[in-house]
Coordinates of C-alpha atoms in Angstrom, one line a residue:
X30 CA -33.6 24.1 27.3
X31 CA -31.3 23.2 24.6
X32 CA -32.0 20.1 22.5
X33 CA -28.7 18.0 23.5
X34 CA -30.0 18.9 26.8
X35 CA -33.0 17.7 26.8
X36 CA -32.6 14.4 25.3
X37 CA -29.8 13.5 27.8
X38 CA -32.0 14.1 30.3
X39 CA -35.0 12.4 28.8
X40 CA -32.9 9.5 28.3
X41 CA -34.4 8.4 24.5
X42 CA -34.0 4.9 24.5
X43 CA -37.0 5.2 27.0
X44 CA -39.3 5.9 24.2
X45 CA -42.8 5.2 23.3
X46 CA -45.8 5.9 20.6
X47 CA -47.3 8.1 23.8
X48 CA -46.5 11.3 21.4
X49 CA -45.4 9.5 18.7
X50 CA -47.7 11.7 15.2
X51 CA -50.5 10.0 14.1
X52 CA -49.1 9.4 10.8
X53 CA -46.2 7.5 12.2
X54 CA -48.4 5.5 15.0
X55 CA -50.6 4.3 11.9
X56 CA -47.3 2.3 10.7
X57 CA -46.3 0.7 13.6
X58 CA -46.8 -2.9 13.6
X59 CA -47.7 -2.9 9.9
X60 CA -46.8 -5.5 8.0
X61 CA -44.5 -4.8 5.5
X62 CA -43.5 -6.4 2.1
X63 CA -41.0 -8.9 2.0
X64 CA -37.3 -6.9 1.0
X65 CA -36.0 -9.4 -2.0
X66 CA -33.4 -6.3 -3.1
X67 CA -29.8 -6.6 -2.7
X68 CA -27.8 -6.6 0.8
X69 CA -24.0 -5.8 2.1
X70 CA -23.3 -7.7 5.4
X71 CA -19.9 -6.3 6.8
X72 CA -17.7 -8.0 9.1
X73 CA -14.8 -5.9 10.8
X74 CA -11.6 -7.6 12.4
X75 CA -11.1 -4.9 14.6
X76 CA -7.3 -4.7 16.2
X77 CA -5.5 -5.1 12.8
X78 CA -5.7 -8.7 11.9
X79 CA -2.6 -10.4 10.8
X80 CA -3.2 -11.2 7.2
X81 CA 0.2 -12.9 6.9
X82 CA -0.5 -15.7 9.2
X83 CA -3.9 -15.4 7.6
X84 CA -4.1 -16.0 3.9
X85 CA 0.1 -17.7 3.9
X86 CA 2.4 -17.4 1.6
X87 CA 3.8 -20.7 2.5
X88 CA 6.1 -21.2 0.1
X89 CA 8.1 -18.0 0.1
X90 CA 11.1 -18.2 2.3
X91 CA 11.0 -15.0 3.6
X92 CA 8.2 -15.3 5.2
X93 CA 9.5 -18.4 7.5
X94 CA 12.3 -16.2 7.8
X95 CA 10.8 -13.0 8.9
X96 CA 8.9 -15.4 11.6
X97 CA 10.8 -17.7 12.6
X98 CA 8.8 -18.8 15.8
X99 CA 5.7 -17.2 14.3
X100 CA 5.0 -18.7 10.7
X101 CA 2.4 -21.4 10.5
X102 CA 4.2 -24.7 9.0
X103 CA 2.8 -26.1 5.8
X104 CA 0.9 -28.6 7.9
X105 CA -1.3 -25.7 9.6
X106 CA -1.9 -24.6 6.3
X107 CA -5.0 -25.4 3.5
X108 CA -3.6 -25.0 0.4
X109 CA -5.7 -22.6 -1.7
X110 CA -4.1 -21.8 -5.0
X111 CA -1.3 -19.6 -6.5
X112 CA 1.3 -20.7 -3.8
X113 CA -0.8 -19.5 -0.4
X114 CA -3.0 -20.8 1.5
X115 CA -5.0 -20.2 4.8
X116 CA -4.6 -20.8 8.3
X117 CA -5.5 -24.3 9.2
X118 CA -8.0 -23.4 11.3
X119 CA -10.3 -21.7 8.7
X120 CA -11.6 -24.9 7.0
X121 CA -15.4 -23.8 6.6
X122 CA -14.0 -20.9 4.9
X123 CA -11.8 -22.7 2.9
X124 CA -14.4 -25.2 1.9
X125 CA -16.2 -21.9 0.7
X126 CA -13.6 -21.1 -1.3
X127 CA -13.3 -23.9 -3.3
X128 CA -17.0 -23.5 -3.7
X129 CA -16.1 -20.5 -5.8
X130 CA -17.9 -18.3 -2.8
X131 CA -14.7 -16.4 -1.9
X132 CA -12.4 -13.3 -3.5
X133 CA -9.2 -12.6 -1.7
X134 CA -8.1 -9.1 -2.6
X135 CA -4.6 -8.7 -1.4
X136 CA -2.6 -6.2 -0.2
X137 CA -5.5 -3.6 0.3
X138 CA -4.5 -0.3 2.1
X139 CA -4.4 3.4 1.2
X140 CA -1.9 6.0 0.7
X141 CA 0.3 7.7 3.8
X142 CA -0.9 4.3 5.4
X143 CA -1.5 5.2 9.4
X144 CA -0.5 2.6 12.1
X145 CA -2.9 4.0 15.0
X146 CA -6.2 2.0 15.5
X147 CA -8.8 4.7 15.6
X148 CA -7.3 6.9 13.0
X149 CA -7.0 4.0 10.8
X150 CA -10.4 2.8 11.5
X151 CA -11.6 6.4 10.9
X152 CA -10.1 6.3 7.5
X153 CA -12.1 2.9 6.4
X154 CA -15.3 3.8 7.9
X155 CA -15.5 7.6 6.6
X156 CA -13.8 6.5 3.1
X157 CA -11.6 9.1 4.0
X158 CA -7.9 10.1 2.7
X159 CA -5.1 9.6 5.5
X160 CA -4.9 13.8 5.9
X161 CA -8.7 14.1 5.9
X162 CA -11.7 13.8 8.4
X163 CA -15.4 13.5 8.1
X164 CA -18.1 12.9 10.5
X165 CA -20.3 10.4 8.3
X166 CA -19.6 7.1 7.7
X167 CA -19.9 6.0 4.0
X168 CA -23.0 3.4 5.0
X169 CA -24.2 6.3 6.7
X170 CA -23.8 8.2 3.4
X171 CA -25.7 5.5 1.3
X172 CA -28.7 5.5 4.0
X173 CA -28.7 9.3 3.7
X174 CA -29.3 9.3 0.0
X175 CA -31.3 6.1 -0.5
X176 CA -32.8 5.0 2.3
X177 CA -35.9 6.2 4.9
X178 CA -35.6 4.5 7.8
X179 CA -32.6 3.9 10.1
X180 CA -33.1 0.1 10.3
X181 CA -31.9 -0.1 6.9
X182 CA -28.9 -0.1 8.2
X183 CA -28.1 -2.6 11.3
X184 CA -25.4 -3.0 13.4
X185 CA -25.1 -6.2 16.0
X186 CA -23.7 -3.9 18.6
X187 CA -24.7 -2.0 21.5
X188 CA -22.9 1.3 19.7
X189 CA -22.9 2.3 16.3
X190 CA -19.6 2.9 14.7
X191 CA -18.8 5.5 12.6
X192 CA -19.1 3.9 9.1
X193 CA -23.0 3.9 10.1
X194 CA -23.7 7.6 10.8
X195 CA -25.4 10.0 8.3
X196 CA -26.0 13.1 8.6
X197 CA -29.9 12.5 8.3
X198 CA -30.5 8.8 8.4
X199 CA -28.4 6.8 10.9
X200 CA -28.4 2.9 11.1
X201 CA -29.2 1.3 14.6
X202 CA -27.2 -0.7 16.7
X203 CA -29.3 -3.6 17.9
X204 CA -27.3 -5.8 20.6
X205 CA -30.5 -8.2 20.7
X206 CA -33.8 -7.5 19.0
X207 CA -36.0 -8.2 22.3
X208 CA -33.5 -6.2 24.7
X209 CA -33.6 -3.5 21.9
X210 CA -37.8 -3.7 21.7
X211 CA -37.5 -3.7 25.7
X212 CA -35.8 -0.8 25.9
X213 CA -38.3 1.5 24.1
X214 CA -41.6 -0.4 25.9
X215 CA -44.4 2.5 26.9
X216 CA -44.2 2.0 30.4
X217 CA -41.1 3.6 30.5
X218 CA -41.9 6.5 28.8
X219 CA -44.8 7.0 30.8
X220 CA -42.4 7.4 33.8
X221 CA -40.5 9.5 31.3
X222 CA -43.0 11.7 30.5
X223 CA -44.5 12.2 34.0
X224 CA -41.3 13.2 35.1
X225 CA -40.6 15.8 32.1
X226 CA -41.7 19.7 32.7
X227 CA -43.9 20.9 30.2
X228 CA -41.4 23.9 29.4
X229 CA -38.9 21.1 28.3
X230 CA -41.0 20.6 25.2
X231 CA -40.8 24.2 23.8
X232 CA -41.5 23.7 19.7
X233 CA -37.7 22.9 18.6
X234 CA -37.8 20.0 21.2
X235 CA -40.7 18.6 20.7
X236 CA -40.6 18.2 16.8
X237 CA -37.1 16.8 16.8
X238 CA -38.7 14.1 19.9
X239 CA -41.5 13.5 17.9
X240 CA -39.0 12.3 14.9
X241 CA -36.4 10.8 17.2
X242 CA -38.9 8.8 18.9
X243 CA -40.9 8.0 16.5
X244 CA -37.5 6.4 14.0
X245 CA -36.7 4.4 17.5
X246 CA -39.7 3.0 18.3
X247 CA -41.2 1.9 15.1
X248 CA -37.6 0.1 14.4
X249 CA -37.7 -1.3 17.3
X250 CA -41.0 -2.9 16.9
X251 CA -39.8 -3.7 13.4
X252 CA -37.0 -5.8 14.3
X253 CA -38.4 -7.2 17.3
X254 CA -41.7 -8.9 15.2
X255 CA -39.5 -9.9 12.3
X256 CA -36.7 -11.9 14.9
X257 CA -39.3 -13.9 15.3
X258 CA -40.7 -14.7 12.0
X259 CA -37.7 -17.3 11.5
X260 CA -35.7 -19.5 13.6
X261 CA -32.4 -21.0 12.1
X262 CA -32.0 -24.2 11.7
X263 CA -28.0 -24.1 11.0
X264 CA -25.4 -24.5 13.8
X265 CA -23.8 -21.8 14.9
X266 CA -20.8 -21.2 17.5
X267 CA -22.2 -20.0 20.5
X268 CA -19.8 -17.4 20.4
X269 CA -20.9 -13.5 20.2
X270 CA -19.7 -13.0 16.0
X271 CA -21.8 -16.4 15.3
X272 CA -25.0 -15.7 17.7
X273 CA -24.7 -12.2 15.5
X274 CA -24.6 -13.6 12.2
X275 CA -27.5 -15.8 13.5
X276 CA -29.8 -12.7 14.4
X277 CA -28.9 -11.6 10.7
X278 CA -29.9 -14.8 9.1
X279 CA -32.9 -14.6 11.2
X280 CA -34.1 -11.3 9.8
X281 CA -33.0 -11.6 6.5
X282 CA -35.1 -14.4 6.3
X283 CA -37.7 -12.7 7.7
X284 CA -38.1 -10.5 4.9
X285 CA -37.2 -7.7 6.9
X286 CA -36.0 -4.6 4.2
X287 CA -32.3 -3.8 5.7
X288 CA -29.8 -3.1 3.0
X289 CA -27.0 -3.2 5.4
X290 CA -25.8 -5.0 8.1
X291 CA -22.4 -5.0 10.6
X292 CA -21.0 -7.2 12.8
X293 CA -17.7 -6.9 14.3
X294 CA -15.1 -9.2 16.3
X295 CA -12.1 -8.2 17.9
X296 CA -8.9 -9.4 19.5
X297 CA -6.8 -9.5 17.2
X298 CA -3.9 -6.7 18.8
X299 CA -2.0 -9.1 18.7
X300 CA 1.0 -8.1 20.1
X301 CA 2.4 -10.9 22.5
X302 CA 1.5 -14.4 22.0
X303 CA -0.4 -14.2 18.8
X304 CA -0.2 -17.6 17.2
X305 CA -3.3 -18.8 19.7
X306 CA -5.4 -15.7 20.2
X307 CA -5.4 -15.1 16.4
X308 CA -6.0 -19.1 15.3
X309 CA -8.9 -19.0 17.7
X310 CA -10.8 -16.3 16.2
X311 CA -10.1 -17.1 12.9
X312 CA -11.9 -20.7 13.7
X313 CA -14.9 -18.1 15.5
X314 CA -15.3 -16.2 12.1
X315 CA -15.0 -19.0 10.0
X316 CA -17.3 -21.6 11.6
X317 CA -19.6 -18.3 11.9
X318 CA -19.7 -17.6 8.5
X319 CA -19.6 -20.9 6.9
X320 CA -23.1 -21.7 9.3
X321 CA -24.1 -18.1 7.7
X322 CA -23.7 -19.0 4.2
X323 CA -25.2 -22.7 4.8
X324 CA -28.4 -20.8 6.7
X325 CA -28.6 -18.4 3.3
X326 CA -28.3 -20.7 1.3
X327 CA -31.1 -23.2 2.4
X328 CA -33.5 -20.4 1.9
X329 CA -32.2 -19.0 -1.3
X330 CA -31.3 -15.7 0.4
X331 CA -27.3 -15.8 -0.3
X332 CA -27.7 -14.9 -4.0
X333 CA -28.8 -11.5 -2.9
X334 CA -26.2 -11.0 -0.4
X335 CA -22.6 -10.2 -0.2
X336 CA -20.1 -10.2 2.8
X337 CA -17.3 -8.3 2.6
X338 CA -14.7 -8.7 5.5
X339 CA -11.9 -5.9 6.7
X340 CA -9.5 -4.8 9.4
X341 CA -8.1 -1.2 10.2
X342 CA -4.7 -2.9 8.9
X343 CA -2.5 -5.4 8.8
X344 CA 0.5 -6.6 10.9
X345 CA 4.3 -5.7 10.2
X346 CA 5.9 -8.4 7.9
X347 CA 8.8 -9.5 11.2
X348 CA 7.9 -10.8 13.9
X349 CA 8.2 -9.1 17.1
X350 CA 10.2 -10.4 20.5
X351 CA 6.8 -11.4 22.3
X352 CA 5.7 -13.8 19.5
X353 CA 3.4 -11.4 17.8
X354 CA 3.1 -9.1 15.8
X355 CA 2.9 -4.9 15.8
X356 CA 0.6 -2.6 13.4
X357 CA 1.5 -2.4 10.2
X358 CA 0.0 -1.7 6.8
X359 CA -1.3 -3.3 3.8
X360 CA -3.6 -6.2 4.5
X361 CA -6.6 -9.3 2.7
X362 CA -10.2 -7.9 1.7
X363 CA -12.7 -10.9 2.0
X364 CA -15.6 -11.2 -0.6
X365 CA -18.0 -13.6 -0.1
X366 CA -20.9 -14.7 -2.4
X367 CA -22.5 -16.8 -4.5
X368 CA -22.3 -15.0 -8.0
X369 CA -18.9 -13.1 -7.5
X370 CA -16.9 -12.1 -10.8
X371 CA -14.1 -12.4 -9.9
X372 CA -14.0 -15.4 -6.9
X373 CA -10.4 -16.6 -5.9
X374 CA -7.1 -14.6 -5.9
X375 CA -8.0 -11.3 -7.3
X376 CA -4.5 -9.9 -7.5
X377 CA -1.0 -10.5 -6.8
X378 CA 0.7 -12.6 -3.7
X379 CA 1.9 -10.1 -1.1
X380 CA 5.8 -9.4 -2.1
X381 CA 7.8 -9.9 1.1
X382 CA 10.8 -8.5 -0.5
X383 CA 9.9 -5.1 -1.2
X384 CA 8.5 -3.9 2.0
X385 CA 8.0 -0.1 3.1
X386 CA 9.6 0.5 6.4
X387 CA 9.0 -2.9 6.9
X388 CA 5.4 -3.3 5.6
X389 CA 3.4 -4.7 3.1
X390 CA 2.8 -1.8 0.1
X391 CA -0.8 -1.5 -0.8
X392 CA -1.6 -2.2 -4.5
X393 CA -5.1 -1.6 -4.3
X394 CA -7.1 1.0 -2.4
X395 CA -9.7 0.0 -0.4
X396 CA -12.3 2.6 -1.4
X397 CA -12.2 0.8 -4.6
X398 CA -13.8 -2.4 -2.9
X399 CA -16.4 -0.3 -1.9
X400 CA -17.1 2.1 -5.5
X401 CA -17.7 -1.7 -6.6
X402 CA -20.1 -2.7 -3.9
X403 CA -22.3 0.9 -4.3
X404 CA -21.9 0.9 -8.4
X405 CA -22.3 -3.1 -9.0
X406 CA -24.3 -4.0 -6.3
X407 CA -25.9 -1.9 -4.3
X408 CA -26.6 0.1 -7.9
X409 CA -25.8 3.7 -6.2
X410 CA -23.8 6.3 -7.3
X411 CA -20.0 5.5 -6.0
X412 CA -18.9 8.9 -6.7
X413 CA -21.6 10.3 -4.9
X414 CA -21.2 8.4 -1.5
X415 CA -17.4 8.9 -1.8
X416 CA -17.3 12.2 -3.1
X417 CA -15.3 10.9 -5.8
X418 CA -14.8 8.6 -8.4
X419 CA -12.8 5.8 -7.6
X420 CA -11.3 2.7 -10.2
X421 CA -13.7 0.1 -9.3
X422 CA -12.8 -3.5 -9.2
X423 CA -15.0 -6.0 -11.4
X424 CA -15.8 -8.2 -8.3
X425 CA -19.5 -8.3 -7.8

């Protein structure tokens, strides 16, 4: 029986230590060293958030006039510096701002800019140009070469995306550490087993099971005993993004040795009625991260961690007939952290009068955002996880 075979019919997340090596058994439940290394925590907007109605150029005309119905009026506005602002509902973010915890990096794209969602999404996980495709993810990449074990690399999802996958070493998605933990529990692979012919496990099968289920399990049991280590004590929204960034704050304070962690939240396609959809998950994510920070910080933790925020793109500049907005093009990076080099505005204001068939023009290519993260932070070899060197902005 063929190996894809096999494991869909053995169903994997059914796993136990029942023929897990010895080696590997020995491990399980071990306690490990507390991680005090360097972390990335990456939040995706996924749908294209509007950056526009985002970070505001309030004072530019064209804006009110490319949005008539649509622009945020100076009163829904927090004045930042250098003539924009952000949405009025983001005031724990702002507040971290003027902490000095914040870069903006505007109008961040990538040449031959592409307006679908999963091809543009493609490009930012992978690292890839517009005309190219790979089948790793450039976090995948970085576990492959630096890290062991797949919990290395988190993900607060019940998928992993894309910018996860390695070839060798591939993060986990973990939608809740107990579900995950429950999920691999021996009972069920006892069933599993009983029900599995002997000729299933020919050689080929069995070593690859023996690795596969032995990576599952002893991350599962990992995370499970660490989530319980530490309990916040911050306030989060009950909302799915802040009980995420809670689990995180939870196991980075646990000690436990991830270097990488994802969360995502979505809605923001906003093409009809955007101005409420988009101000309510803006509040989400910033009340989210703000209790994040606030949770770091009590336990000294933030100082070794960096969040960097994206979306797949930005929004066209004009307004659409159904009060929103369609996909567009160049869009905000978010940095967040409590040493940054650069914290603020790290470039220009978005120019609303030199658009590109009616979008923002990117100044600064994303994969530079990440060479800085993997050179200056992560202390890896950019070029290597890229497959080539990119300028690197002096941000962390």
């Amino acid at each position: 029986m063929k190996r894809r075979s096999f494991l869909k019919r053995s169903s994997l997340v059914a796993a136990g230590t029942m023929f897990t090596p010895m080696f590997l058994q020995q491990t399980l439940g071990k306690n490990f060293k507390e991680y005090t290394g360097k972390r990335v925590v990456i939040i995706q907007f996924s749908g294209g958030n509007d950056g526009l109605n985002t970070i505001v150029p309030f004072l530019d005309d064209n804006y009110y006039n490319a949005r008539p119905s649509l622009a945020l009026k100076k009163a829904e506005v927090i004045n930042l510096a250098n003539d924009l602002g952000i949405n009025g509902e983001m005031k724990g973010f702002a507040d971290l701002f003027h902490k000095g915890y914040v870069s903006i990096i505007n109008n961040v794209g990538y040449p031959n800019p592409n307006r679908s969602h999963f091809r543009s999404m493609d490009i930012w996980h992978t690292a890839s140009d517009s005309d190219e495709y790979i089948s790793t993810g450039w976090l995948g990449r970085y576990l492959d070469s630096y890290c062991t074990f797949a919990r290395e690399g988190i993900e607060m999802d019940n998928t992993l995306s894309l910018s996860m996958k390695g070839n060798k070493v591939k993060g986990i998605a973990v939608d809740n550490p107990q579900t995950f933990y429950n999920s691999l529990n021996v009972s069920q692979f006892e069933s599993l087993a009983k029900s599995t012919d002997d000729d299933m496990l020919n050689e080929d099968n069995q070593g690859y099971l023996y690795k596969t289920l032995a990576e599952a399990n002893q991350s599962a049991k990992y995370v499970y005993e660490h989530s319980k280590i530490y309990k916040s004590k911050s306030t989060f929204p009950k909302s799915q993004l802040g009980k995420n960034l809670k689990s995180v704050a939870e196991m980075i304070q646990s000690g436990m040795d991830s270097k990488v962690y994802y969360a995502s939240l979505g809605g923001f396609d906003t093409h009809a009625y955007q101005k409420g959809k988009q101000n309510s998950l803006l509040k989400d994510y910033s009340a989210s991260v703000s209790a994040f920070v606030e949770e770091l910080e009590r336990t000294d933790h933030f100082k070794d961690t960096v969040i960097m925020t994206f979306s797949e793109f930005g929004r066209r500049v004009k307004q659409n007939a159904s009060g929103g907005t369609d996909h567009g093009a160049a869009n905000n990076v978010f940095l967040i952290g409590k040493n940054l080099k650069q914290p603020g505005f790290v470039n220009e204001n978005p120019n609303l009068e030199s658009l590109n068939r009616g979008d923002l023009i990117h100044s600064v290519d994303f994969r530079s955002v990440y060479a800085d993260l993997l050179d200056n932070w992560l202390s890896v070899s950019s070029s290597e996880i890229l497959s080539k060197k990119h300028k690197t902005l002096p941000l962390v």
